Amino acid sequence: MNEIIPIMVIVPLMAALLISAFSKFNKVTKIFAFVVALCLPLIPILSNYGLHYFGGYQPMLDNVTGVMYHPAITYSFTFLQQIFIAAIGLLTFLVIFIYLTKYKKVSGPYLFLLFLGTAAVTAMILTDDIFHMFVFFEILALAQVGIVAASSIDYSYEMALKYMILGSIGSPMMLLGIGFLLALTGSVNVSDIAAAVHAGLVNATSPVFLLSLALIFFGWLYASGLPPFHTIKSGIYSKAEPHGAALLQSFTVISMISIVLIMFRIYASLPIFEVLIVFFSILAMILGVSLALTQTDFRRMIGFLAVGELGFIGLGIGLGTNFSITAGLFQALNEIIITALLFIGFGAIVNATNEVDTRKLGGLLAYHPKVSIMLLIGGLAMAGVPPLSGFQSKLMLVQASLSCGYPELSILAIMVSIATFVVFVKTYYTMFLKPKPNDLDLENKEVPKAMIFAMGVLLVIVILLGVFPDVVTSGISNFVGGIL
Amino acid sequence: MAEVQLVILFTSVALVVIGLYSAIFLDNIIKKIIGISFIEEGVNLFIVAIGYKAGGIVPILMPGMDTTWFASNAAYPLPFGLVLTSIVIGASTLAVMLALVMVLYRRYGTLSTKVMLADTSKREEYNE
Amino acid sequence: MLEFVLSIVIIVSAILALIQKDLLKAAIIAGFSGASVAVLFQVLLAPDVALTQAIVEGAIIPIFIALAVKKTQRSDD
């Protein structure tokens, strides 16, 4: 029993409720939101690993069959959860810091949505209970819709409603899949379900079991924005405020890995499962990069690149060995940091120029040198240039697919990396290096200091992870050894 | 599987199919939303049917009942608890969707999704 | 026997709700379908779920939809 574990979910949840209730006291709200946001990354770093059983119901051993049952909702907190919750906490802190310094009068509901989303993804990655995960998956979908609808960009309401309609088709399907699993095993605890499947109590080739895989997989595709949902996912990134988009993509990545790890523990014995994941990941990689090449709106371009990077995570998990899953999860951590850096950086450009079309921009290097250098390093990290963090995880992925006996997958991964590099450098050239068009008037607006601070913090993490990847990978590898 | 469960299974499949049809093919946004509520209803019905036990009793332990007899005769209550949560989630999702629809109606003056949710990237080019 | 009747009521009222031209009628008929599902939950030995379902799907959702229809437009075209 570890009493601190639920605090990680309760703190942002309570902060969200309190802020929305007392949002008319502007100054108090600002200080309170700042303090809570500062606590978010510190709590996971300071707390111990362990398990938490809600209500104190310990696991019970059935004396007749010798099977362990988990009657309570269980939160398990290991190195993987620690590192991802710390990452999302840090990102939430930076985003809230940017938001608080940008506006004099803060909006309570918007801060409510940011904290609610953080609480939801934290619970999703902590929980060991598939229905509990589903509940927070729905809360996360509502928070995402709210963050998109709250932005001041044109057509954000339309995008939010579209995302919501797709979501309300996708999430009942996932619930139906959970219902099938419940009918087969009589439990919603992932450890219990996985034990029943491995013990042969469930016929792994029965159509009901396969149907439950298909339905939960559909929900996963919706949650992670893999094809056929890649257009809507990049759409909501481009319609949210830039700092909101930075947080939205981290929500996507964490919900993706938390659902796929649960699916992996249940369905790993089915060969079709890994084929499905690899298939959709490759589709996402190719579609993401090729659609990013055709975009003229650079927010949309980063959105598609983010979808393409999700494919790398899926590829690592789909290959199914210890090394490849470690590589996939490390890639997930890197993507959270790098894509947030890019979204905040391009958001700073939107802030300074009020223009999102790359064709109308140019020559920004002379006006915003700090932002452009940091963006360049972020983009190179995403494309996988040594010694940055993206290089380490992509190298691991290529090695993993080679050692699994799929050299064609590693060639594909390298080609997609090169294409990412091309897309990024092309956009970077038109925005920063090309001579300034005459009709572009830059009224010498300063980029907010908070944005530069946030980018600096993220950049330090990118470089540190690139130089010392072992800090993270050895711990993740231990975790993966536990679930295989 | 009891006969009642087969009937329920058929009903819930029919509700999900009707809901999917209306959510995908109907043009009116309010009709789409009603269809989505039917999908949720169908899924809830299916999950409740999992817990049903033919000839069983309601899973409430009254004073004076023998616990062993109760355990072998009561319906399985876990799915019921899940459905309670999912009904409330469905209602709140629907409320948010209707709020968005009301905002968008003020802008477009119609409930047709062909007008309201047309592809925005194409529309921006058209406006230019 | 009750479950057969209720199933037919649910499916028929679901289809009827979706072919109505008047959206207010559609909302009320959808609520009728939700209330029948609530009775079906009672048949399935889940009285607590039946209570929640009767209130939420039978009353609150039709009222939400009716309010949205009042703020927008009543006919479907």
PDB file of N, CA, C and O in Angstrom, chain A residues 131 134-135 138 142 145 149 154-155 157-162 164-165 168-169 172-173 175-176 178-180 182-183 186-188 239 300 357 360, chain B residues 16 20 23 29 36 39-40 43-44 46-47 50 76 78-79 82 85-86 89 93 96-97 100-101 103-104 107-108 116-120 123-124 127:
ATOM      1  N   PHE A 131     -11.914  -0.812 -16.939  1.00  0.00           N
ATOM      2  CA  PHE A 131     -13.070   0.079 -16.978  1.00  0.00           C
ATOM      3  C   PHE A 131     -12.730   1.446 -16.405  1.00  0.00           C
ATOM      4  O   PHE A 131     -13.200   2.475 -16.909  1.00  0.00           O
ATOM      5  N   PHE A 134     -11.308   3.295 -19.039  1.00  0.00           N
ATOM      6  CA  PHE A 134     -12.312   3.775 -19.991  1.00  0.00           C
ATOM      7  C   PHE A 134     -12.967   5.061 -19.494  1.00  0.00           C
ATOM      8  O   PHE A 134     -13.188   5.995 -20.263  1.00  0.00           O
ATOM      9  N   VAL A 135     -13.280   5.120 -18.179  1.00  0.00           N
ATOM     10  CA  VAL A 135     -13.925   6.311 -17.620  1.00  0.00           C
ATOM     11  C   VAL A 135     -13.030   7.529 -17.826  1.00  0.00           C
ATOM     12  O   VAL A 135     -13.469   8.585 -18.290  1.00  0.00           O
ATOM     13  N   GLU A 138     -12.914   8.742 -21.389  1.00  0.00           N
ATOM     14  CA  GLU A 138     -14.034   9.620 -21.752  1.00  0.00           C
ATOM     15  C   GLU A 138     -13.823  11.019 -21.200  1.00  0.00           C
ATOM     16  O   GLU A 138     -14.074  12.012 -21.889  1.00  0.00           O
ATOM     17  N   LEU A 142     -13.538  14.592 -23.280  1.00  0.00           N
ATOM     18  CA  LEU A 142     -14.270  15.832 -23.012  1.00  0.00           C
ATOM     19  C   LEU A 142     -13.308  16.992 -22.794  1.00  0.00           C
ATOM     20  O   LEU A 142     -13.527  18.099 -23.289  1.00  0.00           O
ATOM     21  N   VAL A 145     -11.880  18.110 -26.115  1.00  0.00           N
ATOM     22  CA  VAL A 145     -12.860  18.890 -26.869  1.00  0.00           C
ATOM     23  C   VAL A 145     -12.963  20.300 -26.301  1.00  0.00           C
ATOM     24  O   VAL A 145     -13.001  21.290 -27.039  1.00  0.00           O
ATOM     25  N   ALA A 149     -12.311  23.779 -28.184  1.00  0.00           N
ATOM     26  CA  ALA A 149     -13.402  24.731 -28.356  1.00  0.00           C
ATOM     27  C   ALA A 149     -13.078  26.071 -27.702  1.00  0.00           C
ATOM     28  O   ALA A 149     -13.599  27.100 -28.116  1.00  0.00           O
ATOM     29  N   ASP A 154     -10.331  30.324 -35.843  1.00  0.00           N
ATOM     30  CA  ASP A 154     -11.544  30.095 -36.635  1.00  0.00           C
ATOM     31  C   ASP A 154     -11.836  28.615 -36.770  1.00  0.00           C
ATOM     32  O   ASP A 154     -10.934  27.795 -36.882  1.00  0.00           O
ATOM     33  N   TYR A 155     -13.109  28.283 -36.807  1.00  0.00           N
ATOM     34  CA  TYR A 155     -13.583  26.914 -37.031  1.00  0.00           C
ATOM     35  C   TYR A 155     -13.154  25.937 -35.935  1.00  0.00           C
ATOM     36  O   TYR A 155     -13.089  24.744 -36.161  1.00  0.00           O
ATOM     37  N   TYR A 157     -14.845  25.406 -33.120  1.00  0.00           N
ATOM     38  CA  TYR A 157     -16.044  24.710 -32.643  1.00  0.00           C
ATOM     39  C   TYR A 157     -16.415  23.557 -33.562  1.00  0.00           C
ATOM     40  O   TYR A 157     -16.787  22.485 -33.112  1.00  0.00           O
ATOM     41  N   GLU A 158     -16.291  23.805 -34.880  1.00  0.00           N
ATOM     42  CA  GLU A 158     -16.652  22.758 -35.836  1.00  0.00           C
ATOM     43  C   GLU A 158     -15.760  21.543 -35.632  1.00  0.00           C
ATOM     44  O   GLU A 158     -16.229  20.402 -35.608  1.00  0.00           O
ATOM     45  N   MET A 159     -14.439  21.821 -35.476  1.00  0.00           N
ATOM     46  CA  MET A 159     -13.497  20.714 -35.296  1.00  0.00           C
ATOM     47  C   MET A 159     -13.801  19.965 -33.999  1.00  0.00           C
ATOM     48  O   MET A 159     -13.767  18.739 -33.963  1.00  0.00           O
ATOM     49  N   ALA A 160     -14.137  20.729 -32.939  1.00  0.00           N
ATOM     50  CA  ALA A 160     -14.443  20.090 -31.663  1.00  0.00           C
ATOM     51  C   ALA A 160     -15.659  19.192 -31.795  1.00  0.00           C
ATOM     52  O   ALA A 160     -15.671  18.054 -31.299  1.00  0.00           O
ATOM     53  N   LEU A 161     -16.702  19.680 -32.489  1.00  0.00           N
ATOM     54  CA  LEU A 161     -17.920  18.866 -32.621  1.00  0.00           C
ATOM     55  C   LEU A 161     -17.648  17.624 -33.455  1.00  0.00           C
ATOM     56  O   LEU A 161     -18.109  16.528 -33.130  1.00  0.00           O
ATOM     57  N   LYS A 162     -16.838  17.782 -34.517  1.00  0.00           N
ATOM     58  CA  LYS A 162     -16.506  16.628 -35.358  1.00  0.00           C
ATOM     59  C   LYS A 162     -15.762  15.571 -34.547  1.00  0.00           C
ATOM     60  O   LYS A 162     -16.083  14.385 -34.596  1.00  0.00           O
ATOM     61  N   MET A 164     -15.857  15.169 -31.439  1.00  0.00           N
ATOM     62  CA  MET A 164     -16.728  14.596 -30.423  1.00  0.00           C
ATOM     63  C   MET A 164     -17.663  13.549 -31.016  1.00  0.00           C
ATOM     64  O   MET A 164     -17.924  12.522 -30.393  1.00  0.00           O
ATOM     65  N   ILE A 165     -18.184  13.805 -32.236  1.00  0.00           N
ATOM     66  CA  ILE A 165     -19.083  12.819 -32.842  1.00  0.00           C
ATOM     67  C   ILE A 165     -18.317  11.533 -33.134  1.00  0.00           C
ATOM     68  O   ILE A 165     -18.782  10.433 -32.827  1.00  0.00           O
ATOM     69  N   SER A 168     -17.829   9.796 -29.913  1.00  0.00           N
ATOM     70  CA  SER A 168     -18.953   9.093 -29.313  1.00  0.00           C
ATOM     71  C   SER A 168     -19.349   7.881 -30.143  1.00  0.00           C
ATOM     72  O   SER A 168     -20.182   7.103 -29.698  1.00  0.00           O
ATOM     73  N   ILE A 169     -18.757   7.706 -31.332  1.00  0.00           N
ATOM     74  CA  ILE A 169     -18.879   6.386 -31.972  1.00  0.00           C
ATOM     75  C   ILE A 169     -17.770   5.469 -31.471  1.00  0.00           C
ATOM     76  O   ILE A 169     -17.989   4.293 -31.200  1.00  0.00           O
ATOM     77  N   PRO A 172     -18.156   4.070 -27.301  1.00  0.00           N
ATOM     78  CA  PRO A 172     -19.041   2.928 -27.022  1.00  0.00           C
ATOM     79  C   PRO A 172     -18.518   1.616 -27.604  1.00  0.00           C
ATOM     80  O   PRO A 172     -18.710   0.560 -27.005  1.00  0.00           O
ATOM     81  N   MET A 173     -17.825   1.704 -28.745  1.00  0.00           N
ATOM     82  CA  MET A 173     -17.251   0.483 -29.317  1.00  0.00           C
ATOM     83  C   MET A 173     -16.232  -0.113 -28.352  1.00  0.00           C
ATOM     84  O   MET A 173     -16.180  -1.326 -28.121  1.00  0.00           O
ATOM     85  N   LEU A 175     -16.198   0.359 -25.137  1.00  0.00           N
ATOM     86  CA  LEU A 175     -16.931  -0.161 -23.979  1.00  0.00           C
ATOM     87  C   LEU A 175     -17.513  -1.532 -24.295  1.00  0.00           C
ATOM     88  O   LEU A 175     -17.527  -2.425 -23.445  1.00  0.00           O
ATOM     89  N   LEU A 176     -17.973  -1.704 -25.550  1.00  0.00           N
ATOM     90  CA  LEU A 176     -18.512  -3.003 -25.949  1.00  0.00           C
ATOM     91  C   LEU A 176     -17.420  -4.069 -25.889  1.00  0.00           C
ATOM     92  O   LEU A 176     -17.661  -5.196 -25.430  1.00  0.00           O
ATOM     93  N   ILE A 178     -14.830  -3.998 -23.896  1.00  0.00           N
ATOM     94  CA  ILE A 178     -14.618  -4.280 -22.480  1.00  0.00           C
ATOM     95  C   ILE A 178     -15.726  -5.198 -21.958  1.00  0.00           C
ATOM     96  O   ILE A 178     -15.474  -6.112 -21.168  1.00  0.00           O
ATOM     97  N   GLY A 179     -16.963  -4.971 -22.466  1.00  0.00           N
ATOM     98  CA  GLY A 179     -18.081  -5.830 -22.070  1.00  0.00           C
ATOM     99  C   GLY A 179     -17.851  -7.272 -22.478  1.00  0.00           C
ATOM    100  O   GLY A 179     -18.132  -8.194 -21.707  1.00  0.00           O
ATOM    101  N   PHE A 180     -17.314  -7.485 -23.695  1.00  0.00           N
ATOM    102  CA  PHE A 180     -17.026  -8.859 -24.134  1.00  0.00           C
ATOM    103  C   PHE A 180     -15.987  -9.502 -23.226  1.00  0.00           C
ATOM    104  O   PHE A 180     -16.115 -10.666 -22.836  1.00  0.00           O
ATOM    105  N   LEU A 182     -15.423  -8.766 -20.156  1.00  0.00           N
ATOM    106  CA  LEU A 182     -16.072  -9.012 -18.872  1.00  0.00           C
ATOM    107  C   LEU A 182     -16.921 -10.276 -18.945  1.00  0.00           C
ATOM    108  O   LEU A 182     -16.939 -11.085 -18.010  1.00  0.00           O
ATOM    109  N   ALA A 183     -17.596 -10.461 -20.103  1.00  0.00           N
ATOM    110  CA  ALA A 183     -18.427 -11.655 -20.243  1.00  0.00           C
ATOM    111  C   ALA A 183     -17.574 -12.916 -20.261  1.00  0.00           C
ATOM    112  O   ALA A 183     -17.977 -13.964 -19.769  1.00  0.00           O
ATOM    113  N   GLY A 186     -15.297 -12.430 -16.430  1.00  0.00           N
ATOM    114  CA  GLY A 186     -15.952 -12.046 -15.187  1.00  0.00           C
ATOM    115  C   GLY A 186     -15.184 -11.028 -14.388  1.00  0.00           C
ATOM    116  O   GLY A 186     -15.408 -10.872 -13.198  1.00  0.00           O
ATOM    117  N   SER A 187     -14.248 -10.327 -15.011  1.00  0.00           N
ATOM    118  CA  SER A 187     -13.459  -9.368 -14.255  1.00  0.00           C
ATOM    119  C   SER A 187     -13.091  -8.211 -15.161  1.00  0.00           C
ATOM    120  O   SER A 187     -13.078  -8.343 -16.385  1.00  0.00           O
ATOM    121  N   VAL A 188     -12.804  -7.049 -14.571  1.00  0.00           N
ATOM    122  CA  VAL A 188     -12.297  -5.930 -15.358  1.00  0.00           C
ATOM    123  C   VAL A 188     -10.875  -5.590 -14.962  1.00  0.00           C
ATOM    124  O   VAL A 188     -10.320  -4.625 -15.446  1.00  0.00           O
ATOM    125  N   LYS A 239      -6.281  23.457 -34.503  1.00  0.00           N
ATOM    126  CA  LYS A 239      -7.313  24.400 -34.088  1.00  0.00           C
ATOM    127  C   LYS A 239      -7.179  24.818 -32.634  1.00  0.00           C
ATOM    128  O   LYS A 239      -7.914  25.686 -32.174  1.00  0.00           O
ATOM    129  N   ARG A 300      -0.620  22.624 -38.953  1.00  0.00           N
ATOM    130  CA  ARG A 300      -1.154  21.376 -39.485  1.00  0.00           C
ATOM    131  C   ARG A 300       0.000  20.424 -39.840  1.00  0.00           C
ATOM    132  O   ARG A 300      -0.096  19.217 -39.650  1.00  0.00           O
ATOM    133  N   ASP A 357       0.498  30.678 -42.709  1.00  0.00           N
ATOM    134  CA  ASP A 357       0.776  30.119 -44.028  1.00  0.00           C
ATOM    135  C   ASP A 357       2.272  30.252 -44.303  1.00  0.00           C
ATOM    136  O   ASP A 357       2.826  31.351 -44.279  1.00  0.00           O
ATOM    137  N   LYS A 360       3.633  32.697 -46.974  1.00  0.00           N
ATOM    138  CA  LYS A 360       3.655  34.152 -46.772  1.00  0.00           C
ATOM    139  C   LYS A 360       4.711  34.579 -45.779  1.00  0.00           C
ATOM    140  O   LYS A 360       4.802  35.753 -45.452  1.00  0.00           O
TER     141      LYS A 360
ATOM    142  N   VAL B  16     -27.551  -0.787 -31.590  1.00  0.00           N
ATOM    143  CA  VAL B  16     -26.236  -0.296 -32.024  1.00  0.00           C
ATOM    144  C   VAL B  16     -26.238  -0.066 -33.530  1.00  0.00           C
ATOM    145  O   VAL B  16     -25.723   0.949 -34.015  1.00  0.00           O
ATOM    146  N   LEU B  20     -25.619   3.434 -35.266  1.00  0.00           N
ATOM    147  CA  LEU B  20     -24.487   3.655 -36.178  1.00  0.00           C
ATOM    148  C   LEU B  20     -24.975   4.191 -37.513  1.00  0.00           C
ATOM    149  O   LEU B  20     -24.389   5.110 -38.067  1.00  0.00           O
ATOM    150  N   ALA B  23     -25.905   7.808 -37.009  1.00  0.00           N
ATOM    151  CA  ALA B  23     -24.768   8.686 -36.727  1.00  0.00           C
ATOM    152  C   ALA B  23     -23.901   8.875 -37.959  1.00  0.00           C
ATOM    153  O   ALA B  23     -23.238   9.894 -38.095  1.00  0.00           O
ATOM    154  N   ILE B  29     -28.035  17.131 -37.495  1.00  0.00           N
ATOM    155  CA  ILE B  29     -27.101  16.898 -36.395  1.00  0.00           C
ATOM    156  C   ILE B  29     -27.828  16.396 -35.139  1.00  0.00           C
ATOM    157  O   ILE B  29     -27.317  15.549 -34.405  1.00  0.00           O
ATOM    158  N   ILE B  36     -26.507   8.569 -31.568  1.00  0.00           N
ATOM    159  CA  ILE B  36     -25.376   8.259 -30.683  1.00  0.00           C
ATOM    160  C   ILE B  36     -25.886   7.795 -29.323  1.00  0.00           C
ATOM    161  O   ILE B  36     -25.354   6.853 -28.726  1.00  0.00           O
ATOM    162  N   ILE B  39     -26.705   4.213 -29.576  1.00  0.00           N
ATOM    163  CA  ILE B  39     -25.533   3.316 -29.513  1.00  0.00           C
ATOM    164  C   ILE B  39     -25.176   3.053 -28.061  1.00  0.00           C
ATOM    165  O   ILE B  39     -24.957   1.912 -27.640  1.00  0.00           O
ATOM    166  N   GLU B  40     -25.128   4.151 -27.263  1.00  0.00           N
ATOM    167  CA  GLU B  40     -24.753   3.984 -25.856  1.00  0.00           C
ATOM    168  C   GLU B  40     -25.756   3.107 -25.129  1.00  0.00           C
ATOM    169  O   GLU B  40     -25.380   2.238 -24.329  1.00  0.00           O
ATOM    170  N   VAL B  43     -25.170  -0.571 -25.967  1.00  0.00           N
ATOM    171  CA  VAL B  43     -23.997  -1.130 -25.293  1.00  0.00           C
ATOM    172  C   VAL B  43     -24.298  -1.371 -23.817  1.00  0.00           C
ATOM    173  O   VAL B  43     -23.957  -2.424 -23.248  1.00  0.00           O
ATOM    174  N   ASN B  44     -24.995  -0.398 -23.184  1.00  0.00           N
ATOM    175  CA  ASN B  44     -25.346  -0.575 -21.772  1.00  0.00           C
ATOM    176  C   ASN B  44     -26.223  -1.800 -21.572  1.00  0.00           C
ATOM    177  O   ASN B  44     -26.048  -2.558 -20.617  1.00  0.00           O
ATOM    178  N   PHE B  46     -26.354  -4.461 -23.371  1.00  0.00           N
ATOM    179  CA  PHE B  46     -25.544  -5.679 -23.504  1.00  0.00           C
ATOM    180  C   PHE B  46     -24.787  -5.973 -22.216  1.00  0.00           C
ATOM    181  O   PHE B  46     -24.748  -7.102 -21.734  1.00  0.00           O
ATOM    182  N   ILE B  47     -24.181  -4.920 -21.625  1.00  0.00           N
ATOM    183  CA  ILE B  47     -23.353  -5.168 -20.442  1.00  0.00           C
ATOM    184  C   ILE B  47     -24.221  -5.595 -19.263  1.00  0.00           C
ATOM    185  O   ILE B  47     -23.829  -6.460 -18.474  1.00  0.00           O
ATOM    186  N   ILE B  50     -24.969  -9.259 -19.325  1.00  0.00           N
ATOM    187  CA  ILE B  50     -23.913 -10.178 -18.889  1.00  0.00           C
ATOM    188  C   ILE B  50     -24.146 -10.626 -17.457  1.00  0.00           C
ATOM    189  O   ILE B  50     -23.935 -11.779 -17.094  1.00  0.00           O
ATOM    190  N   TYR B  76     -24.877 -11.168 -11.094  1.00  0.00           N
ATOM    191  CA  TYR B  76     -23.511 -10.666 -10.908  1.00  0.00           C
ATOM    192  C   TYR B  76     -23.542  -9.138 -10.929  1.00  0.00           C
ATOM    193  O   TYR B  76     -23.867  -8.544 -11.950  1.00  0.00           O
ATOM    194  N   LEU B  78     -21.228  -6.670 -10.732  1.00  0.00           N
ATOM    195  CA  LEU B  78     -20.163  -5.807 -11.254  1.00  0.00           C
ATOM    196  C   LEU B  78     -20.575  -5.070 -12.530  1.00  0.00           C
ATOM    197  O   LEU B  78     -20.406  -3.851 -12.626  1.00  0.00           O
ATOM    198  N   PRO B  79     -21.172  -5.770 -13.538  1.00  0.00           N
ATOM    199  CA  PRO B  79     -21.580  -5.040 -14.744  1.00  0.00           C
ATOM    200  C   PRO B  79     -22.582  -3.941 -14.458  1.00  0.00           C
ATOM    201  O   PRO B  79     -22.556  -2.900 -15.123  1.00  0.00           O
ATOM    202  N   LEU B  82     -20.772  -0.871 -13.530  1.00  0.00           N
ATOM    203  CA  LEU B  82     -20.139  -0.233 -14.683  1.00  0.00           C
ATOM    204  C   LEU B  82     -21.155   0.562 -15.493  1.00  0.00           C
ATOM    205  O   LEU B  82     -20.880   1.679 -15.935  1.00  0.00           O
ATOM    206  N   THR B  85     -22.105   4.033 -14.240  1.00  0.00           N
ATOM    207  CA  THR B  85     -21.127   5.057 -14.606  1.00  0.00           C
ATOM    208  C   THR B  85     -21.281   5.448 -16.069  1.00  0.00           C
ATOM    209  O   THR B  85     -21.261   6.628 -16.410  1.00  0.00           O
ATOM    210  N   SER B  86     -21.456   4.437 -16.920  1.00  0.00           N
ATOM    211  CA  SER B  86     -21.437   4.757 -18.354  1.00  0.00           C
ATOM    212  C   SER B  86     -22.698   5.506 -18.784  1.00  0.00           C
ATOM    213  O   SER B  86     -22.632   6.300 -19.716  1.00  0.00           O
ATOM    214  N   ILE B  89     -21.866   9.116 -17.978  1.00  0.00           N
ATOM    215  CA  ILE B  89     -20.888   9.639 -18.937  1.00  0.00           C
ATOM    216  C   ILE B  89     -21.571   9.963 -20.259  1.00  0.00           C
ATOM    217  O   ILE B  89     -21.356  11.021 -20.850  1.00  0.00           O
ATOM    218  N   THR B  93     -21.679  13.621 -22.109  1.00  0.00           N
ATOM    219  CA  THR B  93     -21.149  13.816 -23.463  1.00  0.00           C
ATOM    220  C   THR B  93     -22.201  14.435 -24.371  1.00  0.00           C
ATOM    221  O   THR B  93     -21.927  15.366 -25.135  1.00  0.00           O
ATOM    222  N   VAL B  96     -22.710  18.146 -23.758  1.00  0.00           N
ATOM    223  CA  VAL B  96     -21.662  18.986 -24.345  1.00  0.00           C
ATOM    224  C   VAL B  96     -21.867  19.111 -25.849  1.00  0.00           C
ATOM    225  O   VAL B  96     -21.732  20.194 -26.429  1.00  0.00           O
ATOM    226  N   MET B  97     -22.239  17.970 -26.491  1.00  0.00           N
ATOM    227  CA  MET B  97     -22.457  18.029 -27.935  1.00  0.00           C
ATOM    228  C   MET B  97     -23.593  18.983 -28.286  1.00  0.00           C
ATOM    229  O   MET B  97     -23.490  19.780 -29.219  1.00  0.00           O
ATOM    230  N   LEU B 100     -22.460  22.556 -28.121  1.00  0.00           N
ATOM    231  CA  LEU B 100     -21.704  22.954 -29.307  1.00  0.00           C
ATOM    232  C   LEU B 100     -22.635  23.191 -30.493  1.00  0.00           C
ATOM    233  O   LEU B 100     -22.443  24.136 -31.264  1.00  0.00           O
ATOM    234  N   VAL B 101     -23.670  22.317 -30.612  1.00  0.00           N
ATOM    235  CA  VAL B 101     -24.609  22.474 -31.724  1.00  0.00           C
ATOM    236  C   VAL B 101     -25.323  23.818 -31.627  1.00  0.00           C
ATOM    237  O   VAL B 101     -25.499  24.532 -32.621  1.00  0.00           O
ATOM    238  N   VAL B 103     -24.263  26.583 -30.261  1.00  0.00           N
ATOM    239  CA  VAL B 103     -23.362  27.668 -30.656  1.00  0.00           C
ATOM    240  C   VAL B 103     -23.230  27.728 -32.177  1.00  0.00           C
ATOM    241  O   VAL B 103     -23.294  28.801 -32.786  1.00  0.00           O
ATOM    242  N   LEU B 104     -23.069  26.537 -32.790  1.00  0.00           N
ATOM    243  CA  LEU B 104     -22.855  26.527 -34.238  1.00  0.00           C
ATOM    244  C   LEU B 104     -24.111  26.933 -34.995  1.00  0.00           C
ATOM    245  O   LEU B 104     -24.026  27.498 -36.086  1.00  0.00           O
ATOM    246  N   ARG B 107     -24.230  30.502 -35.775  1.00  0.00           N
ATOM    247  CA  ARG B 107     -23.348  30.965 -36.849  1.00  0.00           C
ATOM    248  C   ARG B 107     -23.891  30.602 -38.233  1.00  0.00           C
ATOM    249  O   ARG B 107     -23.773  31.368 -39.165  1.00  0.00           O
ATOM    250  N   TYR B 108     -24.482  29.404 -38.355  1.00  0.00           N
ATOM    251  CA  TYR B 108     -24.859  28.929 -39.691  1.00  0.00           C
ATOM    252  C   TYR B 108     -26.346  29.002 -39.974  1.00  0.00           C
ATOM    253  O   TYR B 108     -26.753  28.972 -41.116  1.00  0.00           O
ATOM    254  N   MET B 116     -22.671  22.580 -41.815  1.00  0.00           N
ATOM    255  CA  MET B 116     -22.040  22.949 -40.552  1.00  0.00           C
ATOM    256  C   MET B 116     -20.631  22.381 -40.429  1.00  0.00           C
ATOM    257  O   MET B 116     -19.711  23.067 -40.002  1.00  0.00           O
ATOM    258  N   LEU B 117     -20.466  21.119 -40.821  1.00  0.00           N
ATOM    259  CA  LEU B 117     -19.189  20.448 -40.608  1.00  0.00           C
ATOM    260  C   LEU B 117     -18.467  20.184 -41.920  1.00  0.00           C
ATOM    261  O   LEU B 117     -17.750  19.211 -42.041  1.00  0.00           O
ATOM    262  N   ALA B 118     -18.673  21.055 -42.901  1.00  0.00           N
ATOM    263  CA  ALA B 118     -17.967  20.854 -44.167  1.00  0.00           C
ATOM    264  C   ALA B 118     -16.472  20.945 -43.925  1.00  0.00           C
ATOM    265  O   ALA B 118     -16.025  21.527 -42.945  1.00  0.00           O
ATOM    266  N   ASP B 119     -15.690  20.385 -44.844  1.00  0.00           N
ATOM    267  CA  ASP B 119     -14.242  20.319 -44.653  1.00  0.00           C
ATOM    268  C   ASP B 119     -13.668  21.738 -44.565  1.00  0.00           C
ATOM    269  O   ASP B 119     -13.704  22.496 -45.524  1.00  0.00           O
ATOM    270  N   THR B 120     -13.111  22.099 -43.411  1.00  0.00           N
ATOM    271  CA  THR B 120     -12.730  23.488 -43.190  1.00  0.00           C
ATOM    272  C   THR B 120     -11.562  23.899 -44.054  1.00  0.00           C
ATOM    273  O   THR B 120     -11.464  25.053 -44.446  1.00  0.00           O
ATOM    274  N   ARG B 123     -12.929  25.063 -47.194  1.00  0.00           N
ATOM    275  CA  ARG B 123     -13.706  26.289 -47.068  1.00  0.00           C
ATOM    276  C   ARG B 123     -12.799  27.514 -46.959  1.00  0.00           C
ATOM    277  O   ARG B 123     -13.095  28.567 -47.490  1.00  0.00           O
ATOM    278  N   GLU B 124     -11.645  27.346 -46.268  1.00  0.00           N
ATOM    279  CA  GLU B 124     -10.747  28.489 -46.148  1.00  0.00           C
ATOM    280  C   GLU B 124     -10.226  28.915 -47.514  1.00  0.00           C
ATOM    281  O   GLU B 124     -10.141  30.100 -47.820  1.00  0.00           O
ATOM    282  N   ASN B 127     -12.891  30.847 -49.291  1.00  0.00           N
ATOM    283  CA  ASN B 127     -13.060  32.213 -48.804  1.00  0.00           C
ATOM    284  C   ASN B 127     -11.987  33.145 -49.362  1.00  0.00           C
ATOM    285  O   ASN B 127     -12.235  34.316 -49.564  1.00  0.00           O
TER     286      ASN B 127
END
